[in-house]
Coordinates of C-alpha atoms in Angstrom, one line a residue:
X34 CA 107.6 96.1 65.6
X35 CA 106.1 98.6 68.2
X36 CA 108.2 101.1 69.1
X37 CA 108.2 103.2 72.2
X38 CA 105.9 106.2 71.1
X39 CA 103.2 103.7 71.0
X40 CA 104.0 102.8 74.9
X41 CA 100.8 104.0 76.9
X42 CA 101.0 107.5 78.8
X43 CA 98.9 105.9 81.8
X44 CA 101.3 106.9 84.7
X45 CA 99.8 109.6 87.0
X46 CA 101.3 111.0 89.8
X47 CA 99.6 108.7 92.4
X48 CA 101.4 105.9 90.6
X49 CA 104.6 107.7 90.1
X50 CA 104.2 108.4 94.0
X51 CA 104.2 105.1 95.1
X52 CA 106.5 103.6 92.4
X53 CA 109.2 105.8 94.0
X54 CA 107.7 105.1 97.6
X55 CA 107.3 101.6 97.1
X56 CA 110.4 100.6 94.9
X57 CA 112.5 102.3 97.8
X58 CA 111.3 100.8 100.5
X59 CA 111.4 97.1 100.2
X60 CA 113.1 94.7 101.8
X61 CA 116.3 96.9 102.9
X62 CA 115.2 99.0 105.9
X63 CA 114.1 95.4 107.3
X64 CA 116.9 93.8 106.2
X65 CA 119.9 96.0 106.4
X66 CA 119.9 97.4 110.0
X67 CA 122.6 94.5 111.4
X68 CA 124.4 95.1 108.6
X69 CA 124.9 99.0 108.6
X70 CA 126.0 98.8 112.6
X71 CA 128.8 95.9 111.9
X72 CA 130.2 97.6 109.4
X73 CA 129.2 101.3 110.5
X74 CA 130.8 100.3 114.3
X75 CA 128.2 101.2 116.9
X76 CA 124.4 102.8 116.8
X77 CA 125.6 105.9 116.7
X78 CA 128.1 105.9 113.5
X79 CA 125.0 103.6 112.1
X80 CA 122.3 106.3 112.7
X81 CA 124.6 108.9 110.9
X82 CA 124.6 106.8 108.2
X83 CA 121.2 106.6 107.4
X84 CA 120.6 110.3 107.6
X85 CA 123.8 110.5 105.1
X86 CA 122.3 108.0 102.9
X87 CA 118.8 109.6 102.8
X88 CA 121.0 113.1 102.6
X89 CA 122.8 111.8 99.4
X90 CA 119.9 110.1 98.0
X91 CA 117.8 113.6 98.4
X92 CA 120.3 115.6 97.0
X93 CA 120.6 113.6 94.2
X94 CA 116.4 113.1 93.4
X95 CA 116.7 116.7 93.0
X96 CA 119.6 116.7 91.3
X97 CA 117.8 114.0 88.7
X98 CA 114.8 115.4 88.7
X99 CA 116.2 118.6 86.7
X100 CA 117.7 116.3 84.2
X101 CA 114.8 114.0 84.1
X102 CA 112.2 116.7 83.4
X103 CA 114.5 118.1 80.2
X104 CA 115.0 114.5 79.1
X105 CA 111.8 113.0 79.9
X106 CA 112.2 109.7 77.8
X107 CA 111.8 105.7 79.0
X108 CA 115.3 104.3 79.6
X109 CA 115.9 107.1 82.3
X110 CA 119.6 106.9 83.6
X111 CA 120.8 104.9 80.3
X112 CA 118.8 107.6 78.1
X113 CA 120.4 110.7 80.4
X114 CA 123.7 109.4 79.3
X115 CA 123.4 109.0 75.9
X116 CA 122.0 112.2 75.8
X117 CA 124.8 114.4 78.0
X118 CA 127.9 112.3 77.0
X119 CA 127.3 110.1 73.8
X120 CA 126.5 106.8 73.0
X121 CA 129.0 104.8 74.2
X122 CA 128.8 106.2 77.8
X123 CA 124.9 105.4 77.4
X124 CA 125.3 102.2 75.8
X125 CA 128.2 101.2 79.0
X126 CA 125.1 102.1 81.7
X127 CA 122.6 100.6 79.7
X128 CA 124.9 97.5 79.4
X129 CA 125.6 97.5 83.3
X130 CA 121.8 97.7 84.5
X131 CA 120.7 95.0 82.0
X132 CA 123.4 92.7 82.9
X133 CA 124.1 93.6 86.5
X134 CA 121.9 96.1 88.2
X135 CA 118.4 94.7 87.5
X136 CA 118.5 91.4 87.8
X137 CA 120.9 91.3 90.7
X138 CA 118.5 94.0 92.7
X139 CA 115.5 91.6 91.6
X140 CA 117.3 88.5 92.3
X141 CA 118.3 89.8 95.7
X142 CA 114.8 91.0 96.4
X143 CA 113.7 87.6 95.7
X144 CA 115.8 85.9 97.5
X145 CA 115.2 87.9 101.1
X146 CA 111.2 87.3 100.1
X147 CA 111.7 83.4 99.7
X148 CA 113.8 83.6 103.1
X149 CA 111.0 85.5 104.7
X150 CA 108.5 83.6 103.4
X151 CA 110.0 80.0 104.4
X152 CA 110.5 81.6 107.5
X153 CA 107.2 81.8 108.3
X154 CA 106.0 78.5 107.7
X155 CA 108.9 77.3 109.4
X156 CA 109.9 75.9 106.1
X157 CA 113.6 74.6 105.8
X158 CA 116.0 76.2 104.1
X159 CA 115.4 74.4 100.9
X160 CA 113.0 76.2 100.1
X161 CA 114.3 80.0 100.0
X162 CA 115.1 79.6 96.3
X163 CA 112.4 78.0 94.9
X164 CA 109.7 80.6 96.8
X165 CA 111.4 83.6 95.9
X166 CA 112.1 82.2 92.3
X167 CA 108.4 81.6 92.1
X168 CA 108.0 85.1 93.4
X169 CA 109.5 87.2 90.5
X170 CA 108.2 84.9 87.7
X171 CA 105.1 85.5 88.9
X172 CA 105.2 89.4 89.1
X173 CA 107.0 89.2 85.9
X174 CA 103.5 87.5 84.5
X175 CA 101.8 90.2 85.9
X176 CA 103.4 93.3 84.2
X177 CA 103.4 91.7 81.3
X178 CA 99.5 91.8 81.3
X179 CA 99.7 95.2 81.3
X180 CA 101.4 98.6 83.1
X181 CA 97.8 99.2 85.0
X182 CA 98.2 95.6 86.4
X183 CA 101.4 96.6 87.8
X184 CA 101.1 99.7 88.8
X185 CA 97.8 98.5 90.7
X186 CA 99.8 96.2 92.6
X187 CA 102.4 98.9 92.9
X188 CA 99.7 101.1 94.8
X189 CA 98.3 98.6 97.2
X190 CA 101.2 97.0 98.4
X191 CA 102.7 100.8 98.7
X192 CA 99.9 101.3 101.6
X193 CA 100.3 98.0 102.7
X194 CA 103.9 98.6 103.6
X195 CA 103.9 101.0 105.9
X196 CA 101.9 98.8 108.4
X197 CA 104.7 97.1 110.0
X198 CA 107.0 100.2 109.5
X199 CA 104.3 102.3 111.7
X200 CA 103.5 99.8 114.1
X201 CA 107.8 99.1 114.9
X202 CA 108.0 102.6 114.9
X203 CA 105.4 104.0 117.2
X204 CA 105.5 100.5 119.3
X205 CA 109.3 100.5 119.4
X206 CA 109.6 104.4 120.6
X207 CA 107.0 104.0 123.2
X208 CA 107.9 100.4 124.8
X209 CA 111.5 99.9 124.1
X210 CA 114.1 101.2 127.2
X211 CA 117.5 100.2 125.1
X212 CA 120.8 102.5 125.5
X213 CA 120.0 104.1 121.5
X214 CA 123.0 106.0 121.4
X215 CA 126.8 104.5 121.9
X216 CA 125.9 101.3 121.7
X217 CA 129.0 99.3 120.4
X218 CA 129.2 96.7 117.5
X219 CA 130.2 92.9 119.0
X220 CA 131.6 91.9 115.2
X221 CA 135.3 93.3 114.6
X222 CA 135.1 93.8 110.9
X223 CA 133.9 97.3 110.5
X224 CA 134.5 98.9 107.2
X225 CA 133.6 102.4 107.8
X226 CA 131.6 104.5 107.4
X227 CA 131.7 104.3 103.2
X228 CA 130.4 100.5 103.4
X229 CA 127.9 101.6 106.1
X230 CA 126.3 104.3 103.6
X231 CA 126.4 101.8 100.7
X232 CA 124.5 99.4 102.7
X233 CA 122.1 101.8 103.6
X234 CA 121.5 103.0 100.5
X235 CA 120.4 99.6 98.7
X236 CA 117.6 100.6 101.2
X237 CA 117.4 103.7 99.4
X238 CA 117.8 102.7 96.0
X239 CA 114.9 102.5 93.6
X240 CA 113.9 106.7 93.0
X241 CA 116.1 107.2 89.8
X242 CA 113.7 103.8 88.8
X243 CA 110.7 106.6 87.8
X244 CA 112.4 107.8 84.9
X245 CA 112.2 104.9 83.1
X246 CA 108.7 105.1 82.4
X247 CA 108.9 108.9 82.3
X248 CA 107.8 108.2 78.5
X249 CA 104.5 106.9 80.2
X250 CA 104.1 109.5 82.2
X251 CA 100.9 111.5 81.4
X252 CA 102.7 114.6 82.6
X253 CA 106.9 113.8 83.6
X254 CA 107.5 118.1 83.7
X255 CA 105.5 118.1 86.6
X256 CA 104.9 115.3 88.2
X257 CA 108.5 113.6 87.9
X258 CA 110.3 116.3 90.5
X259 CA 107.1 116.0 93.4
X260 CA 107.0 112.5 92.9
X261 CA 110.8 111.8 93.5
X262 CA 111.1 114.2 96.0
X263 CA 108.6 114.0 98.0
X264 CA 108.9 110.7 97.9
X265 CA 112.3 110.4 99.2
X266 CA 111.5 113.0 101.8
X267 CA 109.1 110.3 103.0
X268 CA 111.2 107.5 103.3
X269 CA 114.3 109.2 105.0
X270 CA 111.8 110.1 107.9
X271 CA 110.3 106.5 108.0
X272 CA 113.9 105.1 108.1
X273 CA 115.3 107.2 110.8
X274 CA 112.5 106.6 113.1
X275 CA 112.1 102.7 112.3
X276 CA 116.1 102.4 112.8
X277 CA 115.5 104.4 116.0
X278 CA 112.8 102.2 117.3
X279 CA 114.5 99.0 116.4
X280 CA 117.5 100.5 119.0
X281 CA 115.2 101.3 121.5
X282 CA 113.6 97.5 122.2
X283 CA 117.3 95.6 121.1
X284 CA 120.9 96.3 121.3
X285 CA 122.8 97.3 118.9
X286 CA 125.1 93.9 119.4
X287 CA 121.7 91.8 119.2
X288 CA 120.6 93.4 116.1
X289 CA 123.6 92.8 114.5
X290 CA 123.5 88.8 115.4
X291 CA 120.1 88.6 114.7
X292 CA 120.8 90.0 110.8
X293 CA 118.0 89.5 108.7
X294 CA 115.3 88.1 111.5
X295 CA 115.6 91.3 113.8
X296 CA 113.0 93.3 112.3
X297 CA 111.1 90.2 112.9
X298 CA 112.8 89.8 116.6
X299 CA 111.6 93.3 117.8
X300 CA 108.2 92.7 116.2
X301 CA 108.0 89.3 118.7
X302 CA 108.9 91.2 121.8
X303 CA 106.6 94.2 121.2
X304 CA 103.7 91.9 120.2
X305 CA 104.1 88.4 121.2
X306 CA 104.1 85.6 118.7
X307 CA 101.1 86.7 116.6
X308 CA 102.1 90.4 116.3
X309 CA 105.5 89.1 114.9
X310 CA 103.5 87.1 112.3
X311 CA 101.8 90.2 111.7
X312 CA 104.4 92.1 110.9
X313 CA 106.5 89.4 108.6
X314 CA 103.3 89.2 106.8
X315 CA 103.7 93.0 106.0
X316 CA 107.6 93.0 105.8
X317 CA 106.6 90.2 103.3
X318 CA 104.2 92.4 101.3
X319 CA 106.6 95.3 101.7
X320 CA 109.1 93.4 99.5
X321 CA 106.9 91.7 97.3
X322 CA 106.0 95.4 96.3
X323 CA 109.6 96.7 96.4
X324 CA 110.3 93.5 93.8
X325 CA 106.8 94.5 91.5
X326 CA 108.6 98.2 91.5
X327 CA 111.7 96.7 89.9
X328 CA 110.2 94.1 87.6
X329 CA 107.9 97.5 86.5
X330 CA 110.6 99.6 85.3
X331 CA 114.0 97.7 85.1
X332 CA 112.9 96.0 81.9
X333 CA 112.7 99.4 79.9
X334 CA 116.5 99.7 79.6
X335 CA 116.9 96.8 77.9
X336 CA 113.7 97.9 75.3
X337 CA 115.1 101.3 74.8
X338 CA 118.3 99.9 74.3
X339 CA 117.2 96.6 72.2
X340 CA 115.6 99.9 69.8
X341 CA 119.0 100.9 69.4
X342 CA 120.1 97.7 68.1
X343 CA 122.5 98.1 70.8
X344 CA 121.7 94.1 72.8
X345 CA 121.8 90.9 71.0
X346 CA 118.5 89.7 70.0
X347 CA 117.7 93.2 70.0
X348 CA 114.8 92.7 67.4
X349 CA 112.5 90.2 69.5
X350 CA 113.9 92.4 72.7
X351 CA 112.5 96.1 70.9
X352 CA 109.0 94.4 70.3
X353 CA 105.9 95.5 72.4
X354 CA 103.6 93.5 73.2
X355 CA 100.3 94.3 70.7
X356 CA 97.3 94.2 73.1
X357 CA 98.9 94.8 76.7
X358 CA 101.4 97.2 75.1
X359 CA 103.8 96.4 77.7
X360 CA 107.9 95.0 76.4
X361 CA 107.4 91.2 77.3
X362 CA 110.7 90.4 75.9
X363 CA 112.6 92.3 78.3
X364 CA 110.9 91.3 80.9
X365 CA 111.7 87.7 80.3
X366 CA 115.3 88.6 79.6
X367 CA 115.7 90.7 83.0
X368 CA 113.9 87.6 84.7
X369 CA 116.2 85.0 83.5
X370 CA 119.5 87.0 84.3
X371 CA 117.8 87.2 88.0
X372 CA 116.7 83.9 88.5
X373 CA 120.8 82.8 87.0
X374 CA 121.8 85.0 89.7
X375 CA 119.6 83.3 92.6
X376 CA 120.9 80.4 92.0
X377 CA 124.3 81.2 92.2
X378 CA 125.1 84.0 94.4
X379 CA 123.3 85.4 98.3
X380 CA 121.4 88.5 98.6
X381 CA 123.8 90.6 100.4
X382 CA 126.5 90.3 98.0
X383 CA 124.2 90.6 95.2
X384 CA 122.6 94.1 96.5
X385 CA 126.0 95.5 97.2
X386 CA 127.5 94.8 93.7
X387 CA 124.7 96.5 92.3
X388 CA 124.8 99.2 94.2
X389 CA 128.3 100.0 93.6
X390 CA 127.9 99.7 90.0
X391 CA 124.8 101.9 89.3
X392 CA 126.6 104.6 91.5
X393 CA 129.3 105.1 89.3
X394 CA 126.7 106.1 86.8
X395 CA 124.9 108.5 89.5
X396 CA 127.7 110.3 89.8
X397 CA 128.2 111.5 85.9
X398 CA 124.3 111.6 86.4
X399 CA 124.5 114.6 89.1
X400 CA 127.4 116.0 86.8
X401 CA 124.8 116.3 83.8
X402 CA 122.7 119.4 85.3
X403 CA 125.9 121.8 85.0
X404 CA 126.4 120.4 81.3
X405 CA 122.8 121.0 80.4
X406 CA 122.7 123.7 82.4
X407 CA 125.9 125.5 79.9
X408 CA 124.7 123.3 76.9
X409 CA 121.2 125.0 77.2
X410 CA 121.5 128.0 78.3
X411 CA 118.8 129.5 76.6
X412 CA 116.2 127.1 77.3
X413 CA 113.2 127.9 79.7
X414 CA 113.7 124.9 82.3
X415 CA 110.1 123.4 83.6
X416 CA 112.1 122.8 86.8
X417 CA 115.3 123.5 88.2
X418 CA 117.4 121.4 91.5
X419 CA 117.0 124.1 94.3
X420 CA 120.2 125.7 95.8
X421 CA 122.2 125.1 93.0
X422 CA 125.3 124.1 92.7
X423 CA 124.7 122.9 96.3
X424 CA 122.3 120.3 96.3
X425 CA 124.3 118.5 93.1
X426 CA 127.5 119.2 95.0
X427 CA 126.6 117.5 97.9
X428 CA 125.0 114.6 95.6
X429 CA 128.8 114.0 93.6
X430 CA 130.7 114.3 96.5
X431 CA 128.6 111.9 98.6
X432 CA 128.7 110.0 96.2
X433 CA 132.3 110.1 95.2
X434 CA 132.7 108.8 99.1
X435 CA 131.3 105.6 99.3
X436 CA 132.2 104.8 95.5
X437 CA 136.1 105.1 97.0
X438 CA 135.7 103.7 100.3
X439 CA 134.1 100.6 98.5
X440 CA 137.2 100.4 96.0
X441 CA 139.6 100.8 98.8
X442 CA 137.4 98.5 101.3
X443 CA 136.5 95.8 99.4
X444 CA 138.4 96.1 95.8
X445 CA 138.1 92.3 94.6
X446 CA 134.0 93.1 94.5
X447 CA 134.6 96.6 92.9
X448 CA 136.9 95.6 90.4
X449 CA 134.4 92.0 89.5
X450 CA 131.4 95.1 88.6
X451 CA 133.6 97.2 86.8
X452 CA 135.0 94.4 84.8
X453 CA 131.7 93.4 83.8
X454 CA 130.6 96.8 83.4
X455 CA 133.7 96.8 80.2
X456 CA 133.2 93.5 78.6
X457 CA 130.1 95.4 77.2
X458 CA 132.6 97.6 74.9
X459 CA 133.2 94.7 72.6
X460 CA 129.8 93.7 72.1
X461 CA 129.1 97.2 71.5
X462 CA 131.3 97.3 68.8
X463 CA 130.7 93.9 67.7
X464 CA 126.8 95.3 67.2
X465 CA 127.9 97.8 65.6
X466 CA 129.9 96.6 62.6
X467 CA 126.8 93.5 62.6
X468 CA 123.9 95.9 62.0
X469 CA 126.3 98.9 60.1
X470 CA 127.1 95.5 57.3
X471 CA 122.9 94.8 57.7

């Protein structure tokens, strides 16, 4: 059995860059737009809740970072609680982003790519499943070969990406003529302003995903906080402006009908039919990078956690692979939970669950750095969240906000993630007594 010390440190900071970069922006930011105004009310309310989204999301990267950096292990956000609050906490996260957070974040990636895709060959609606099923078998092939496979793919499609962002964006702020600013919702089931930020941050989920494969990182003290940083920095600008643009060429009511084609709708009446194909082709790519991202670093939960004899299976889950070095395992494991969940739920409600659930675990996250902070006290930190305790402030009680607007907006989903989130206390114990009698 291979355990993790004999993982490869072959993560720079160019990778690291573009696996926070390209596992946040994916398929969201194309995706999402409709959504936010429905829910958010108008343009206006929906604009404000992407800068609150990238605000929170900020706030807490830096918040993370200072934790990540003194706990600079793979597992990241499972590891982070184990360490600050125990092993049951850590095992309860752990449990939740094996069994809910990555595979319904990949399934729901793979599902919006298999739309896309279809989409473009005018291909019915048959076929959404079986393409974006294909999709995430496939990537899961490929990081199984090896981390330098996937973090090759990671860098490409990274670049690639911002292709159809730029072009919407510069196209969409010079041609378009829209009313941006008080343009009113047509759909009369708004839910605030707390399901508006949740749906916006899906778009900006993916920057805790570095510190799982802080253990590969050649140097995680330094590297960790620029990368996630200044990577966020990066995509909060690109999303204001695309979300801007978008605005600009179509209402706020037609984006909303449109949904998931009017990235793709704004594209057509900047370019004409062959810039539109153009830039699904590179919405396309954007995804299929945002999904490598995942499929990179979700499956090292699972392996830290499988070394703790703390899954089922957890011996054949704990092993690494002996030539590629790389946990194939868990990647099968977090594939097969994803491709279950394909088949049986749709991609909104998928991304929303998971988001709900992984920020319940952010929030005792950003509540760390003052433990470590009094827990160490005499420890030299390597780096340490700036304007402290403001930036972690704002983090929690951002945070805090959408986690209670969600339960009191949409309870029957919350309660459905935490409830699965507790059946992992049994098996926990149930593990327990199996290997303590072993």
């Amino acid at each position: 059995m291979e355990t993790e010390g004999q993982l490869k440190k072959q993560i720079g900071l160019s990778v690291a860059m573009s696996i926070v970069i390209g596992t946040v922006i994916g398929s969201g930011i194309f995706m999402k737009p409709g959504v936010v105004i429905q829910y958010a009310g108008g343009s206006t309310l929906a604009l404000v809740a992407w800068l609150l989204g990238g605000i929170i999301t900020i706030a807490g990267g830096l918040t993370i970072a200072e934790v990540g950096v003194q706990i600079p292990k793979t597992g990241g956000l499972y590891v982070y609680m184990e360490e600050v609050y125990g092993k049951i906490w850590g095992y309860l996260c752990g449990w939740m982003q094996t069994i809910i957070y990555g595979p319904a974040i990949i399934g729901a990636l793979g599902l919006y790519f298999g739309l896309l895709l279809a989409n473009l060959f005018y291909l019915s609606e048959a076929w959404y499943l079986p393409l974006g099923i294909s999709a995430v078998i496939f990537l899961a092939t490929v990081n199984s070969l090896g981390t330098r496979y996937g973090g090759s793919i990671q860098t490409i499609t990274t670049l690639a990406k911002f292709v159809p962002i730029v072009l919407i964006a510069v196209l969409g702020v010079w041609k378009g003529n829209e009313q941006v600013f008080s343009s009113g919702s047509p759909v009369m089931d708004q839910l605030g302003m707390g399901a508006a930020i949740l749906a916006t941050l899906f778009a900006y989920d993916g920057w805790m995903l570095l510190g799982f494969v802080a253990g590969e990182m050649k140097n995680p003290a330094k590297h960790l906080p620029i990368a996630i940083v200044g990577g966020l920095t990066v995509v909060t600008i690109a999303y204001l402006v695309i979300n801007f643009a978008m605005l600009k060429v179509l209402p706020a009511s037609e984006i909303v009908s449109q949904g998931t084609a009017s990235a793709g709708k704004v594209a057509e009446i900047l370019m004409g039919g062959i810039g539109a194909k153009i830039i699904s082709v590179g919405i396309l790519i954007s995804i299929f990078g945002c999904m490598n991202g995942k499929i990179l670093t979700f499956p090292r939960v699972p392996f830290a956690m499988a070394e703790r004899h703390q899954l089922p299976f957890s011996r054949i889950l704990s092993k690494v692979h002996p030539k590629s070095r790389t946990p194939v395992a868990a990647i099968v494991m977090q594939v097969i939970l994803a491709v279950i969940m394909m088949v049986l739920s749709n991609p909104d409600y998928l991304s929303e669950m998971a988001i709900f659930a992984i920020y319940l675990f952010y929030i005792m996250a950003f509540i760390a750095v003052f433990i470590l902070r009094k827990r160490r006290a005499d420890l030299k930190r390597q780096y340490s969240v700036p304007l402290y305790p403001f930036v972690p402030l704002v983090a929690i009680a951002g945070s805090l906000f959408v986690v209670i607007s969600t339960l009191l907006n949409q309870p029957a989903d919350s309660l459905w993630a935490i409830g699965l989130t507790l059946i992992g206390l049994p098996v926990y114990y149930i593990l327990q007594k199996i290997y303590q009698k072993g």
